[in-house]
Short mmCIF file of C-alpha atoms in Angstrom, two decimals:
data_model
loop_
_atom_site.label_atom_id
_atom_site.label_comp_id
_atom_site.label_asym_id
_atom_site.label_seq_id
_atom_site.Cartn_x
_atom_site.Cartn_y
_atom_site.Cartn_z
CA MET A 27 -24.86 -17.30 -0.06
CA ASP A 28 -27.30 -14.93 1.84
CA ASP A 29 -28.92 -17.61 3.96
CA LEU A 30 -25.78 -19.12 5.26
CA LEU A 31 -25.85 -19.36 9.17
CA ALA A 32 -22.86 -18.66 11.43
CA GLN A 33 -21.99 -21.53 13.76
CA ARG A 34 -20.67 -20.44 17.02
CA HIS A 35 -18.64 -22.55 19.45
CA ARG A 36 -17.54 -21.01 22.85
CA THR A 37 -14.33 -22.42 24.21
CA ASP A 38 -12.30 -20.41 26.74
CA LYS A 39 -14.31 -17.30 25.83
CA THR A 40 -13.65 -17.89 22.09
CA THR A 41 -16.43 -17.67 19.36
CA VAL A 42 -15.87 -19.26 16.00
CA LEU A 43 -17.95 -18.11 13.03
CA ALA A 44 -18.06 -20.48 10.12
CA GLN A 45 -20.19 -22.14 7.68
CA PRO A 46 -22.08 -24.86 9.71
CA ALA A 47 -21.15 -28.47 9.04
CA TRP A 48 -24.85 -29.36 7.90
CA MET A 49 -24.74 -26.69 5.34
CA ALA A 50 -21.42 -27.69 4.01
CA ALA A 51 -22.63 -31.29 3.89
CA LEU A 52 -25.83 -30.08 2.08
CA VAL A 53 -23.74 -28.14 -0.45
CA TYR A 54 -21.42 -31.15 -1.23
CA VAL A 55 -24.48 -33.42 -1.64
CA ALA A 56 -26.02 -31.11 -3.99
CA LEU A 57 -22.94 -30.56 -6.15
CA ALA A 58 -22.28 -34.23 -6.27
CA LEU A 59 -25.82 -34.86 -7.57
CA LEU A 60 -25.36 -32.24 -10.07
CA GLY A 61 -22.00 -33.56 -11.03
CA ALA A 62 -23.56 -37.14 -11.49
CA GLY A 63 -26.25 -35.63 -13.48
CA ALA A 64 -23.86 -33.79 -15.69
CA GLY A 65 -21.91 -37.18 -16.07
CA TRP A 66 -25.22 -38.87 -17.30
CA LEU A 67 -26.06 -36.11 -19.76
CA VAL A 68 -22.53 -36.72 -21.23
CA LYS A 69 -23.29 -40.35 -21.70
CA ILE A 70 -26.75 -39.41 -23.47
CA LEU A 71 -24.93 -36.59 -25.66
CA ALA A 72 -22.24 -39.26 -26.73
CA GLU A 73 -24.69 -41.73 -27.68
CA TRP A 74 -26.76 -39.20 -29.68
CA LEU A 75 -23.64 -37.79 -31.48
CA VAL A 76 -22.57 -41.19 -32.71
CA GLU A 77 -25.80 -41.53 -34.59
CA LEU A 78 -25.34 -38.37 -36.29
CA PRO A 79 -22.37 -38.46 -38.83
CA TRP A 80 -22.40 -34.75 -39.42
CA ALA A 81 -22.24 -33.83 -35.87
CA PRO A 82 -18.86 -32.34 -34.35
CA MET A 83 -16.65 -34.24 -31.98
CA GLN A 84 -17.18 -37.63 -33.53
CA GLY A 85 -13.93 -39.04 -32.21
CA PRO A 86 -14.59 -38.38 -28.56
CA ALA A 87 -18.23 -39.52 -28.80
CA LYS A 88 -17.43 -42.68 -30.43
CA LEU A 89 -14.62 -43.33 -27.93
CA LEU A 90 -17.03 -42.89 -25.00
CA ALA A 91 -19.92 -44.92 -26.81
CA SER A 92 -17.29 -47.84 -27.34
CA VAL A 93 -16.79 -48.28 -23.43
CA PRO A 94 -19.05 -51.16 -22.45
CA GLU A 95 -21.89 -51.02 -20.02
CA PRO A 96 -22.22 -50.71 -17.08
CA TRP A 97 -18.64 -49.25 -16.95
CA LEU A 98 -19.48 -46.15 -19.02
CA THR A 99 -22.39 -45.25 -16.92
CA VAL A 100 -20.55 -46.02 -13.62
CA GLY A 101 -17.44 -44.28 -14.76
CA LEU A 102 -19.13 -41.07 -15.97
CA LEU A 103 -21.30 -40.89 -12.91
CA SER A 104 -18.35 -41.36 -10.63
CA ALA A 105 -16.33 -38.67 -12.50
CA GLY A 106 -19.22 -36.29 -12.29
CA THR A 107 -19.84 -36.85 -8.50
CA ALA A 108 -16.06 -36.43 -7.87
CA LEU A 109 -16.11 -33.18 -9.92
CA GLY A 110 -19.01 -31.99 -7.74
CA LEU A 111 -17.28 -32.77 -4.58
CA ILE A 112 -14.05 -30.99 -5.74
CA VAL A 113 -16.02 -27.77 -6.52
CA GLY A 114 -17.53 -28.10 -3.05
CA LEU A 115 -14.09 -28.41 -1.46
CA ILE A 116 -12.90 -25.35 -3.31
CA ALA A 117 -15.99 -23.20 -2.35
CA GLN A 118 -15.54 -24.20 1.36
CA TYR A 119 -11.68 -23.55 1.21
CA GLU A 120 -12.51 -19.91 -0.06
CA GLU A 121 -15.27 -19.09 2.52
CA LEU A 122 -14.19 -16.68 5.41
CA SER A 123 -14.17 -17.97 8.94
CA VAL A 124 -13.83 -15.68 11.91
CA VAL A 125 -12.44 -16.43 15.40
CA VAL A 126 -13.41 -13.60 17.81
CA SER A 127 -11.86 -13.69 21.54
CA ALA A 128 -11.23 -11.22 24.19
CA GLY A 129 -7.64 -10.87 23.06
CA ARG A 130 -7.65 -11.07 19.26
CA ILE A 131 -9.50 -11.69 16.10
CA THR A 132 -8.41 -14.10 13.50
CA LEU A 133 -9.64 -14.15 9.90
CA THR A 134 -8.99 -17.29 7.94
CA ARG A 135 -9.54 -17.75 4.03
CA LYS A 136 -7.75 -20.28 1.76
CA GLY A 137 -5.86 -21.59 4.59
CA LYS A 138 -4.23 -18.25 5.41
CA ASN A 139 -4.59 -16.55 8.81
CA GLN A 140 -4.75 -12.97 9.58
CA GLU A 141 -4.46 -12.17 13.33
CA PHE A 142 -5.15 -8.77 14.88
CA ALA A 143 -4.59 -8.03 18.60
CA ARG A 144 -7.44 -6.52 20.50
CA GLY A 145 -5.64 -3.11 20.80
CA ARG A 146 -5.24 -2.84 17.11
CA VAL A 147 -8.92 -3.11 16.44
CA VAL A 148 -10.86 0.13 17.18
CA GLN A 149 -14.04 -0.61 15.16
CA ALA A 150 -15.64 -3.32 13.03
CA PHE A 151 -18.62 -3.37 10.68
CA LEU A 152 -20.09 -5.01 7.75
CA ASP A 153 -19.87 -3.08 4.37
CA GLY A 154 -22.48 -4.93 2.45
CA LYS A 155 -21.01 -8.41 2.04
CA GLN A 156 -17.46 -7.28 3.37
CA LEU A 157 -16.33 -7.49 6.85
CA VAL A 158 -13.96 -4.33 7.64
CA LEU A 159 -11.78 -3.97 10.71
CA ILE A 160 -10.56 -0.29 11.47
CA GLY A 161 -7.28 0.44 13.18
CA ASP A 162 -6.18 3.15 15.56
CA ASP A 163 -4.93 5.25 12.61
CA GLU A 164 -8.35 5.11 11.09
CA GLY A 165 -7.02 2.97 8.25
CA GLU A 166 -8.50 -0.47 7.27
CA LEU A 167 -6.80 -3.49 8.91
CA ALA A 168 -8.75 -5.90 6.77
CA ARG A 169 -11.67 -5.95 4.41
CA GLU A 170 -12.67 -9.54 3.52
CA ALA A 171 -15.79 -10.76 1.62
CA CYS A 172 -18.07 -12.30 4.07
CA ASP A 173 -21.12 -14.54 3.64
CA LEU A 174 -21.65 -15.16 7.32
CA ASP A 175 -25.08 -14.20 8.90
CA ALA A 176 -24.73 -10.43 9.64
CA GLN A 177 -26.47 -10.51 13.03
CA ARG A 178 -24.43 -13.38 14.39
CA VAL A 179 -21.19 -11.68 13.23
CA ALA A 180 -22.26 -8.45 15.03
CA ASP A 181 -23.36 -10.23 18.23
CA ALA A 182 -19.95 -12.15 18.33
CA PHE A 183 -17.95 -8.86 18.15
CA THR A 184 -20.17 -6.96 20.64
CA ALA A 185 -20.11 -9.96 23.05
CA HIS A 186 -16.50 -9.75 23.29
CA GLY A 187 -16.28 -5.99 23.69
CA TYR A 188 -15.27 -4.90 20.38
CA GLY A 189 -16.40 -1.56 18.87
CA TRP A 190 -19.07 -2.70 16.46
CA VAL A 191 -20.86 -0.10 14.34
CA ASP A 192 -23.66 -0.41 11.78
CA GLU A 193 -21.92 1.25 8.83
CA ASP A 194 -18.61 2.69 7.92
CA PRO A 195 -17.98 5.68 10.13
CA TYR A 196 -15.78 7.28 7.42
CA LYS A 197 -18.17 6.68 4.49
CA GLY A 198 -18.45 10.34 3.88
CA ASP A 199 -14.67 10.81 3.47
CA PHE A 200 -14.52 8.51 0.26
CA ARG A 201 -13.93 10.24 -3.08
CA ARG A 202 -14.24 8.62 -6.39
CA TRP A 203 -10.74 8.13 -7.82
CA VAL A 204 -9.85 9.55 -11.37
CA PRO A 205 -6.36 9.35 -12.99
CA ASP A 206 -3.83 11.59 -11.59
CA THR A 207 -5.94 12.79 -8.58
CA PRO A 208 -4.16 15.50 -6.65
CA GLY A 209 -3.50 15.17 -3.03
CA LEU A 210 -2.57 11.60 -2.97
CA PRO A 211 0.81 10.47 -1.54
CA GLN A 212 3.59 9.80 -4.05
CA GLY A 213 3.08 6.49 -5.80
CA ALA A 214 -0.56 6.06 -4.94
CA ASN A 215 -1.80 7.09 -8.28
CA ALA A 216 0.34 4.49 -10.14
CA LEU A 217 -1.19 1.78 -7.83
CA LEU A 218 -4.66 3.05 -8.23
CA LYS A 219 -4.13 2.93 -11.97
CA ALA A 220 -2.90 -0.68 -11.75
CA ARG A 221 -5.99 -1.67 -9.71
CA ALA A 222 -8.19 0.10 -12.25
CA ARG A 223 -6.78 -2.07 -15.00
CA LEU A 224 -7.32 -5.26 -12.88
CA LEU A 225 -10.90 -4.30 -12.09
CA GLU A 226 -11.69 -3.68 -15.67
CA LYS A 227 -10.40 -7.24 -16.59
CA LYS A 228 -12.09 -8.79 -13.68
CA SER A 229 -8.78 -9.97 -12.61
CA SER A 230 -7.53 -12.10 -9.51
CA THR A 231 -8.88 -10.75 -6.28
CA GLU A 232 -5.45 -11.78 -4.87
CA ASP A 233 -3.76 -9.22 -7.13
CA LEU A 234 -6.27 -6.52 -6.01
CA ARG A 235 -5.59 -7.39 -2.36
CA GLN A 236 -1.90 -6.94 -2.77
CA LEU A 237 -2.28 -3.50 -4.57
CA ARG A 238 -4.84 -2.46 -1.62
CA GLU A 239 -2.13 -3.53 0.86
CA GLU A 240 0.31 -1.36 -0.69
CA LEU A 241 -2.00 1.56 -0.83
CA ALA A 242 -2.62 0.92 2.91
CA GLY A 243 1.22 1.21 3.47
CA LEU A 244 0.85 4.79 1.87
CA GLY A 245 -2.01 5.68 4.05
CA VAL A 246 -4.69 5.38 1.38
CA VAL A 247 -7.84 3.32 2.07
CA VAL A 248 -9.63 2.13 -1.02
CA ARG A 249 -12.81 0.53 -1.53
CA ASP A 250 -14.35 -0.76 -4.83
CA GLU A 251 -17.98 -0.30 -6.13
CA GLU A 252 -19.11 -1.75 -9.42
CA ARG A 253 -15.33 -1.67 -10.75
CA ARG A 254 -14.81 1.86 -9.51
CA GLN A 255 -12.41 2.93 -6.98
CA TYR A 256 -13.15 5.27 -3.97
CA TRP A 257 -10.37 6.42 -1.72
CA ARG A 258 -9.79 8.29 1.55
CA LEU A 259 -6.62 9.01 3.62
CA SER A 260 -6.05 7.50 7.03
CA ARG A 261 -5.19 9.76 10.12
CA GLY A 262 -1.87 11.68 9.64
CA GLN A 263 -2.17 11.50 5.84
CA GLY A 264 -5.07 13.92 5.53
#
């Protein structure tokens, strides 16, 4: 959602960056209308299939068509609308929100908070559509998908005195990972192999995150680009 605007509320020197309420409402309305439209199409399709004895799914089609009006239309429209609202709630639940204050940064996604005290965050930047926080050991404290307006995110961090940079200061240190790469800490290649399999299968982002965190514990920073992995070592591991 490239055109999402960040909504900022300042209370006790705190800035909250999140999808604005009007945008969320607009998404809900749009999805509800799409869901209702899908419900209407199901009704039309069921009535059409009943008239074609050779068509598949005759049983479900006849069952639907047997429901008297207006209950069939009302039921399908209601079900479609409810489905659209559920999809909207899931989308909002998965959106990243960021709270920036003089003392800490809090990242929230899927009801889970990550808090970072000011002293831990040395630099922050956007790597494409990902918000990245760099710690004092040059490792990444967090790397989260972020659809918030880039300029507003940058303004919030700089307004509170954090070290905001336009691009990854360690971009040139990343190297493409290949199996059994030399120079990595013990166990890192096995974790990277596991991540590579997940990337090929387009598996759960949560599994990828867990392996990223395990690599971070070994002093290895990893980023993904078109299902390829690139790595670098944090300070003290190089």
